[in-house]
CSV table of C-alpha atoms in Angstrom, one decimal:
chain,number,residue,atom,x,y,z
A,4,UNK,CA,16.8,6.8,19.3
A,5,UNK,CA,14.9,3.5,20.0
A,6,UNK,CA,15.5,0.2,19.0
A,7,UNK,CA,13.1,0.5,16.1
A,8,UNK,CA,14.5,3.6,14.7
A,9,UNK,CA,18.2,1.8,15.0
A,10,UNK,CA,17.0,-1.0,13.1
A,11,UNK,CA,15.4,1.0,10.5
A,12,UNK,CA,18.4,3.1,10.0
A,13,UNK,CA,20.7,0.1,9.7
A,14,UNK,CA,18.3,-1.4,7.0
A,15,UNK,CA,18.3,2.1,5.1
A,16,UNK,CA,22.1,2.2,5.2
A,17,UNK,CA,22.7,-1.4,4.2
A,18,UNK,CA,20.0,-0.4,1.5
A,19,UNK,CA,22.2,2.2,0.1
A,20,UNK,CA,25.1,0.2,0.1
A,21,UNK,CA,23.5,-2.8,-1.6
A,22,UNK,CA,22.6,-0.8,-4.8
A,23,UNK,CA,26.1,-0.5,-5.8
A,24,UNK,CA,25.9,-4.6,-6.1
A,25,UNK,CA,24.8,-7.2,-8.3
A,26,UNK,CA,23.1,-10.1,-6.7
A,27,UNK,CA,22.4,-13.7,-7.3
A,28,UNK,CA,20.3,-16.3,-5.4
A,29,UNK,CA,22.9,-18.8,-4.0
A,30,UNK,CA,20.9,-20.7,-1.9
A,31,UNK,CA,17.0,-21.4,-1.7
A,32,UNK,CA,15.5,-23.4,0.8
A,33,UNK,CA,11.6,-24.0,1.2
A,34,UNK,CA,9.6,-26.1,3.6
A,35,UNK,CA,5.7,-27.1,3.2
A,36,UNK,CA,4.7,-24.8,0.2
A,37,UNK,CA,2.1,-26.5,-1.5
A,38,UNK,CA,3.6,-30.1,-2.9
A,39,UNK,CA,7.3,-29.1,-1.9
A,40,UNK,CA,8.0,-30.7,1.3
A,41,UNK,CA,11.4,-29.9,2.1
A,42,UNK,CA,13.7,-28.3,-0.9
A,43,UNK,CA,17.5,-27.1,-0.7
A,44,UNK,CA,18.8,-25.6,-4.0
A,45,UNK,CA,22.1,-23.9,-5.0
A,46,UNK,CA,21.0,-22.3,-8.4
A,47,UNK,CA,23.6,-20.8,-10.7
A,48,UNK,CA,24.0,-17.1,-11.6
A,49,UNK,CA,22.7,-17.7,-15.4
A,50,UNK,CA,19.9,-19.8,-16.5
A,51,UNK,CA,18.2,-22.1,-14.2
A,52,UNK,CA,15.6,-24.7,-15.5
A,53,UNK,CA,12.9,-26.6,-13.7
A,54,UNK,CA,11.6,-29.5,-15.9
A,55,UNK,CA,8.9,-31.8,-14.7
A,56,UNK,CA,5.4,-33.0,-15.5
A,57,UNK,CA,2.3,-30.9,-14.9
A,58,UNK,CA,1.6,-30.6,-11.1
A,59,UNK,CA,5.2,-31.8,-10.0
A,60,UNK,CA,5.6,-28.4,-8.2
A,61,UNK,CA,7.8,-26.6,-10.8
A,62,UNK,CA,5.6,-23.5,-10.3
A,63,UNK,CA,5.7,-23.6,-6.5
A,64,UNK,CA,9.6,-23.2,-7.0
A,65,UNK,CA,8.8,-19.8,-8.9
A,66,UNK,CA,6.2,-18.9,-6.1
A,67,UNK,CA,8.8,-19.6,-3.4
A,68,UNK,CA,10.9,-16.7,-4.9
A,69,UNK,CA,8.2,-14.6,-5.6
A,70,UNK,CA,7.1,-15.0,-1.8
A,71,UNK,CA,10.7,-13.7,-1.0
A,72,UNK,CA,10.5,-10.6,-3.0
A,73,UNK,CA,6.8,-9.6,-2.5
A,74,UNK,CA,5.6,-11.5,0.3
A,75,UNK,CA,2.5,-13.0,-1.7
A,76,UNK,CA,1.9,-15.5,-4.6
A,77,UNK,CA,1.6,-14.3,-7.9
A,78,UNK,CA,-1.4,-16.5,-8.1
A,79,UNK,CA,-4.6,-15.4,-6.8
A,80,UNK,CA,-4.9,-17.9,-3.6
A,81,UNK,CA,-5.5,-17.4,-0.2
A,82,UNK,CA,-2.3,-17.5,2.2
A,83,UNK,CA,-3.4,-20.5,4.2
A,84,UNK,CA,-3.9,-22.7,0.7
A,85,UNK,CA,0.1,-22.0,0.2
A,86,UNK,CA,0.8,-24.4,3.5
A,87,UNK,CA,1.2,-27.9,2.4
A,88,UNK,CA,-2.0,-29.8,3.7
A,89,UNK,CA,-1.6,-31.4,7.0
A,90,UNK,CA,1.0,-28.8,8.1
A,91,UNK,CA,0.7,-25.9,10.1
A,92,UNK,CA,3.4,-23.5,8.4
A,93,UNK,CA,5.6,-22.7,5.7
A,94,UNK,CA,9.1,-21.1,5.3
A,95,UNK,CA,11.1,-19.8,2.5
A,96,UNK,CA,14.8,-18.7,2.8
A,97,UNK,CA,17.4,-17.6,0.5
A,98,UNK,CA,20.8,-16.4,0.4
A,99,UNK,CA,22.1,-14.0,-2.2
A,100,UNK,CA,25.7,-13.4,-3.0
A,101,UNK,CA,26.9,-10.2,-4.2
A,102,UNK,CA,30.0,-9.0,-6.4
A,103,UNK,CA,31.9,-8.1,-3.2
A,104,UNK,CA,31.0,-11.6,-2.0
A,105,UNK,CA,29.0,-10.5,0.9
A,106,UNK,CA,25.8,-12.7,1.7
A,107,UNK,CA,22.4,-11.2,2.1
A,108,UNK,CA,19.7,-13.6,3.9
A,109,UNK,CA,15.9,-13.2,3.2
A,110,UNK,CA,13.7,-15.1,4.9
A,111,UNK,CA,9.4,-15.3,4.5
A,112,UNK,CA,7.2,-17.4,6.8
A,113,UNK,CA,3.5,-18.1,7.1
A,114,UNK,CA,1.9,-19.4,10.1
A,115,UNK,CA,-1.8,-19.1,10.9
A,116,UNK,CA,-2.2,-16.5,8.3
A,117,UNK,CA,0.5,-14.2,9.6
A,118,UNK,CA,3.4,-13.3,7.4
A,119,UNK,CA,6.9,-13.0,8.8
A,120,UNK,CA,9.6,-11.4,6.7
A,121,UNK,CA,13.1,-11.2,7.9
A,122,UNK,CA,16.4,-9.4,6.2
A,123,UNK,CA,19.5,-10.7,7.9
A,124,UNK,CA,17.7,-12.3,10.7
A,125,UNK,CA,15.9,-8.8,11.6
A,126,UNK,CA,12.1,-8.6,11.2
A,127,UNK,CA,11.0,-5.9,8.8
A,128,UNK,CA,7.4,-4.6,8.7
A,129,UNK,CA,7.2,-3.3,5.0
A,130,UNK,CA,7.5,-5.4,1.8
A,131,UNK,CA,9.0,-2.8,0.1
A,132,UNK,CA,12.0,-3.0,2.2
A,133,UNK,CA,12.9,-6.3,0.8
A,134,UNK,CA,11.1,-5.7,-2.5
A,135,UNK,CA,13.7,-3.2,-3.3
A,136,UNK,CA,16.7,-5.4,-2.4
A,137,UNK,CA,15.1,-8.5,-4.7
A,138,UNK,CA,14.2,-6.8,-7.9
A,139,UNK,CA,12.1,-9.4,-9.8
A,140,UNK,CA,10.1,-9.8,-13.1
A,141,UNK,CA,7.9,-12.5,-13.9
A,142,UNK,CA,6.3,-14.1,-16.9
A,143,UNK,CA,3.5,-16.4,-16.5
A,144,UNK,CA,1.2,-18.4,-19.0
A,145,UNK,CA,-1.4,-15.5,-18.5
A,146,UNK,CA,1.2,-12.8,-19.3
A,147,UNK,CA,-1.1,-11.7,-22.4
A,148,UNK,CA,-3.7,-10.5,-19.9
A,149,UNK,CA,-1.1,-7.4,-19.6
A,150,UNK,CA,-2.4,-6.5,-23.0
A,151,UNK,CA,-5.7,-8.2,-23.4
A,152,UNK,CA,-7.4,-6.8,-19.9
A,153,UNK,CA,-8.0,-3.4,-18.6
A,154,UNK,CA,-5.9,-0.8,-17.2
A,155,UNK,CA,-5.3,-2.3,-13.7
A,156,UNK,CA,-2.7,-4.8,-14.5
A,157,UNK,CA,-0.7,-2.3,-16.7
A,158,UNK,CA,-0.8,0.3,-14.2
A,159,UNK,CA,0.6,-2.3,-11.6
A,160,UNK,CA,3.2,-3.1,-14.0
A,161,UNK,CA,4.1,0.6,-14.3
A,162,UNK,CA,4.1,1.2,-10.5
A,163,UNK,CA,6.6,-1.7,-10.0
A,164,UNK,CA,8.8,-0.1,-12.9
A,165,UNK,CA,9.1,3.2,-11.2
A,166,UNK,CA,9.3,1.8,-7.6
A,167,UNK,CA,12.6,-0.1,-8.6
A,168,UNK,CA,14.4,3.0,-10.1
A,169,UNK,CA,12.8,5.5,-7.4
A,170,UNK,CA,12.2,4.1,-4.0
A,171,UNK,CA,10.6,7.2,-2.5
A,172,UNK,CA,7.8,6.5,-5.2
A,173,UNK,CA,6.4,4.0,-2.7
A,174,UNK,CA,5.8,6.7,-0.1
A,175,UNK,CA,4.3,9.0,-2.7
A,176,UNK,CA,1.7,6.4,-3.8
A,177,UNK,CA,1.1,5.6,-0.1
A,178,UNK,CA,0.0,9.3,0.8
A,179,UNK,CA,-1.8,9.7,-2.5
A,180,UNK,CA,-3.9,6.6,-1.9
A,181,UNK,CA,-4.8,7.9,1.7
A,182,UNK,CA,-5.7,11.3,0.6
A,183,UNK,CA,-7.7,9.7,-2.4
A,184,UNK,CA,-9.8,7.5,0.1
A,185,UNK,CA,-10.3,10.5,2.5
A,186,UNK,CA,-11.7,12.5,-0.9
A,187,UNK,CA,-13.7,9.7,-2.0
A,188,UNK,CA,-15.1,9.2,1.5
A,189,UNK,CA,-16.2,12.8,1.6
A,190,UNK,CA,-17.6,12.8,-1.9
A,191,UNK,CA,-20.0,10.0,-0.9
A,192,UNK,CA,-21.1,11.3,2.1
A,193,UNK,CA,-22.0,14.7,0.6
A,194,UNK,CA,-19.7,16.7,2.8
A,195,UNK,CA,-19.0,19.9,1.6
A,196,UNK,CA,-15.4,19.7,2.6
A,197,UNK,CA,-14.5,17.0,0.0
A,198,UNK,CA,-12.2,19.8,-1.7
A,199,UNK,CA,-9.9,20.2,1.3
A,200,UNK,CA,-8.2,17.3,0.3
A,201,UNK,CA,-7.5,18.5,-3.4
A,202,UNK,CA,-4.2,20.4,-2.4
A,203,UNK,CA,-2.6,17.3,-1.2
A,204,UNK,CA,-3.7,15.2,-4.0
A,205,UNK,CA,-2.5,17.6,-6.6
A,206,UNK,CA,0.9,17.8,-4.8
A,207,UNK,CA,1.5,13.8,-4.7
A,208,UNK,CA,-0.3,13.3,-8.0
A,209,UNK,CA,1.8,15.7,-10.0
A,210,UNK,CA,4.9,14.1,-8.3
A,211,UNK,CA,3.8,10.6,-9.3
A,212,UNK,CA,2.8,11.6,-12.7
A,213,UNK,CA,6.5,13.2,-13.5
A,214,UNK,CA,8.2,10.0,-12.1
A,215,UNK,CA,5.6,7.7,-14.2
A,216,UNK,CA,6.2,9.8,-17.3
A,217,UNK,CA,10.0,9.8,-16.8
A,218,UNK,CA,10.1,6.1,-16.4
A,219,UNK,CA,7.6,5.3,-19.5
A,220,UNK,CA,10.1,7.5,-21.7
A,221,UNK,CA,13.2,5.1,-20.9
A,222,UNK,CA,11.4,2.0,-20.6
A,223,UNK,CA,9.8,2.5,-24.1
A,224,UNK,CA,12.9,3.1,-25.5
A,225,UNK,CA,14.3,-0.2,-24.5
A,226,UNK,CA,11.3,-2.0,-25.4
A,227,UNK,CA,11.6,-0.6,-29.2
A,228,UNK,CA,15.4,-1.8,-29.0
A,229,UNK,CA,14.5,-5.4,-27.9
A,230,UNK,CA,11.5,-5.8,-30.1
A,231,UNK,CA,13.9,-5.2,-33.2
A,232,UNK,CA,14.8,-8.9,-32.9
A,233,UNK,CA,11.4,-10.1,-33.2
A,234,UNK,CA,10.1,-9.7,-36.8
A,235,UNK,CA,7.0,-11.7,-36.5
A,236,UNK,CA,5.5,-9.1,-34.2
A,237,UNK,CA,4.2,-5.9,-35.9
A,238,UNK,CA,5.4,-2.3,-34.9
A,239,UNK,CA,3.9,-1.8,-31.4
A,240,UNK,CA,3.0,1.6,-30.4
A,241,UNK,CA,2.9,2.8,-26.7
A,242,UNK,CA,1.3,6.0,-25.3
A,243,UNK,CA,1.2,7.0,-21.5
A,244,UNK,CA,-2.3,8.1,-20.5
A,245,UNK,CA,-1.8,9.9,-17.0
A,246,UNK,CA,-5.1,9.6,-16.0
A,247,UNK,CA,-6.8,12.9,-17.1
A,248,UNK,CA,-7.0,15.2,-20.3
A,249,UNK,CA,-3.1,15.9,-21.4
A,250,UNK,CA,-4.1,19.5,-21.9
A,251,UNK,CA,-5.1,20.1,-18.5
A,252,UNK,CA,-3.2,20.5,-15.2
A,253,UNK,CA,-4.3,17.8,-12.7
A,254,UNK,CA,-5.8,21.1,-10.7
A,255,UNK,CA,-8.0,22.0,-13.6
A,256,UNK,CA,-9.0,18.5,-14.3
A,257,UNK,CA,-10.3,18.0,-10.8
A,258,UNK,CA,-12.3,21.2,-10.9
A,259,UNK,CA,-13.7,20.3,-14.4
A,260,UNK,CA,-14.8,17.0,-12.8
A,261,UNK,CA,-16.5,18.2,-9.6
A,262,UNK,CA,-20.2,17.6,-10.7
A,263,UNK,CA,-19.1,14.2,-12.0
A,264,UNK,CA,-17.4,13.2,-9.1
A,265,UNK,CA,-20.3,14.3,-6.7
A,266,UNK,CA,-22.5,12.1,-8.7
A,267,UNK,CA,-20.5,9.1,-9.0
A,268,UNK,CA,-19.1,9.5,-5.2
A,269,UNK,CA,-15.6,9.0,-6.2
A,270,UNK,CA,-12.7,10.7,-8.0
A,271,UNK,CA,-12.8,10.1,-11.7
A,272,UNK,CA,-9.7,11.8,-12.6
A,273,UNK,CA,-6.0,11.4,-11.6
A,274,UNK,CA,-2.9,8.9,-11.4
A,275,UNK,CA,-5.0,6.4,-10.1
A,276,UNK,CA,-6.7,6.3,-13.7
A,277,UNK,CA,-3.6,6.1,-15.4
A,278,UNK,CA,-3.0,3.4,-18.4
A,279,UNK,CA,-0.2,2.3,-20.7
A,280,UNK,CA,-2.3,2.3,-24.1
A,281,UNK,CA,-1.1,-0.3,-26.7
A,282,UNK,CA,-1.7,0.2,-30.1
A,283,UNK,CA,-1.0,-1.5,-34.0
A,284,UNK,CA,-1.8,1.1,-36.7
A,285,UNK,CA,-3.8,3.0,-34.3
A,286,UNK,CA,-5.9,0.4,-33.2
A,287,UNK,CA,-6.0,-1.6,-29.7
A,288,UNK,CA,-3.3,-4.3,-29.8
A,289,UNK,CA,-5.6,-6.6,-28.3
A,290,UNK,CA,-7.7,-6.7,-31.2
A,291,UNK,CA,-4.8,-7.3,-33.9
A,292,UNK,CA,-2.3,-9.5,-32.3
A,293,UNK,CA,-2.7,-13.3,-32.1
A,294,UNK,CA,-2.6,-14.9,-28.4
A,295,UNK,CA,1.2,-15.9,-29.3
A,296,UNK,CA,2.0,-12.5,-30.5
A,297,UNK,CA,0.3,-10.8,-27.2
A,298,UNK,CA,2.7,-13.3,-25.2
A,299,UNK,CA,5.8,-12.1,-27.1
A,300,UNK,CA,5.0,-8.4,-26.6
A,301,UNK,CA,3.8,-8.7,-22.7
A,302,UNK,CA,7.1,-10.7,-22.2
A,303,UNK,CA,9.3,-8.1,-23.9
A,304,UNK,CA,7.5,-5.6,-21.9
A,305,UNK,CA,8.9,-7.5,-18.7
A,306,UNK,CA,12.3,-7.8,-20.1
A,307,UNK,CA,12.4,-4.1,-20.9
A,308,UNK,CA,11.3,-3.3,-17.5
A,309,UNK,CA,14.2,-5.5,-16.1
A,310,UNK,CA,16.7,-3.9,-18.4
A,311,UNK,CA,15.7,-0.6,-17.5
A,312,UNK,CA,16.0,-1.4,-13.8
A,313,UNK,CA,19.3,-2.6,-14.4
A,314,UNK,CA,20.4,0.7,-16.3
A,315,UNK,CA,19.1,3.0,-13.3
A,316,UNK,CA,20.4,0.9,-10.4
A,317,UNK,CA,23.3,-1.3,-11.9
A,318,UNK,CA,21.6,-4.6,-9.9
A,319,UNK,CA,20.8,-7.6,-12.4
A,320,UNK,CA,17.1,-8.3,-11.5
A,321,UNK,CA,16.1,-11.9,-11.2
A,322,UNK,CA,13.5,-13.1,-14.2
A,323,UNK,CA,10.9,-15.9,-13.3
A,324,UNK,CA,9.2,-17.4,-16.4
A,325,UNK,CA,6.7,-20.1,-15.8
A,326,UNK,CA,5.7,-22.7,-18.7
A,327,UNK,CA,8.4,-20.6,-20.8
A,328,UNK,CA,7.7,-22.2,-24.3
A,329,UNK,CA,3.9,-22.4,-24.2
A,330,UNK,CA,2.2,-21.1,-27.3
A,331,UNK,CA,5.9,-20.0,-28.7
A,332,UNK,CA,7.2,-21.6,-31.7
A,333,UNK,CA,10.9,-22.6,-31.7
A,334,UNK,CA,12.2,-19.7,-33.5
A,335,UNK,CA,10.8,-17.5,-30.9
A,336,UNK,CA,11.7,-19.7,-28.2
A,337,UNK,CA,15.3,-19.6,-29.1
A,338,UNK,CA,15.1,-15.7,-29.8
A,339,UNK,CA,13.9,-14.9,-26.2
A,340,UNK,CA,16.5,-17.5,-25.0
A,341,UNK,CA,19.3,-15.5,-26.6
A,342,UNK,CA,17.8,-12.2,-25.2
A,343,UNK,CA,17.7,-13.6,-21.6
A,344,UNK,CA,21.1,-15.1,-21.9
A,345,UNK,CA,22.7,-11.8,-23.2
A,346,UNK,CA,20.8,-9.9,-20.4
A,347,UNK,CA,22.7,-11.2,-17.7
A,348,UNK,CA,19.9,-11.8,-15.6
A,349,UNK,CA,19.7,-15.0,-13.0
A,350,UNK,CA,17.0,-16.8,-14.6
A,351,UNK,CA,14.5,-19.4,-13.3
A,352,UNK,CA,12.4,-21.1,-16.0
A,353,UNK,CA,10.0,-23.9,-15.8
A,354,UNK,CA,9.1,-26.3,-18.5
A,355,UNK,CA,7.7,-29.8,-19.2
A,356,UNK,CA,10.3,-30.8,-21.8
A,357,UNK,CA,13.9,-29.5,-21.4
A,358,UNK,CA,14.6,-29.9,-25.0
A,359,UNK,CA,12.3,-27.2,-26.0
A,360,UNK,CA,13.9,-24.5,-23.9
A,361,UNK,CA,17.6,-25.4,-23.9
A,362,UNK,CA,18.8,-25.8,-27.5
A,363,UNK,CA,22.3,-24.2,-27.7
A,364,UNK,CA,22.1,-23.6,-24.0
A,365,UNK,CA,21.9,-27.0,-22.8
A,366,UNK,CA,25.6,-27.0,-21.7
A,367,UNK,CA,25.2,-23.5,-19.7
A,368,UNK,CA,21.7,-23.8,-18.2
A,369,UNK,CA,21.5,-25.7,-15.1
A,370,UNK,CA,18.8,-28.2,-15.0
A,371,UNK,CA,16.6,-29.4,-12.1
A,372,UNK,CA,14.2,-32.3,-12.5
A,373,UNK,CA,11.1,-32.0,-10.2
A,374,UNK,CA,8.9,-35.0,-9.4
A,375,UNK,CA,6.3,-35.2,-7.0
A,376,UNK,CA,7.5,-32.3,-5.1
A,377,UNK,CA,11.3,-33.4,-4.9
A,378,UNK,CA,14.0,-31.8,-6.8
A,379,UNK,CA,16.9,-33.5,-8.1
């Protein structure tokens, strides 16, 4: 066994052990990330609140945690723009403590557009190896787009949910995407051998669809339970669209769409077209719900995903919430805080005014004041 195989085996063994544990970030160190010059924090297991004016660096603190878990920003930005002006590289480092008191160290670095990811000092090549160790959910000021916009965001949301309860899913998706690209290339070129890819596409596609359908059912049940605490939101209906006619098998659907696919030059049916359809009284939710209601529903979707993950893995995920109380009334803010507090998730919130997000939790939340990139 060569060193690469030994390293992978070690990481795999560690992951199997890890998933019997609960994690909390106990140390967070940041160097040269946007306005943040040098930050060293010791968060608590419960609610952590970053307060400060706009532009102070609050969101960048959440961005640092997201970089550790996903190796990219949750904002649309080029990697080099993450590095503080005048500096050549950035780094983020965390220590997570578990119920057996073991410490896991995760590091992320960016230098000359080259990403570096480390787990306990060992370089890892796939983001998924760290992502499954640091499950996170994020709510940003544009979370309403999960409802308002097209299926891409909802499909991505669904994919992350399935991944965190079934880690083989990422491999299935990788194989499916590769096969899909090859089939599409054949369709575009007019190559008559495009159908040689169908067997693999159907095999991976059916597996992906089954995992998604199973996950969707459990996730929807959690959402309905959580939503009961928010009477200001009308009854929401969710349906899983698998990406093709529910009365057909994937094989039959591919055959039925042959002429359309050849004309379009790409595959028009399959799991890559899946969606979570959201309605109120049989009408699209985006046409019925106000912006504030959309934010509540989308936030509950994320919280439900984290609860479902916890039920499947016995791991407390980490919740990030940027500009938490924007567009929410005080009652809704308090209801969400109560829900978050009872979940047991380690949570990181940003807010301009601490009073609007603490309420009865002022003695329980750990406050960090952010000013011009400095954290106190």
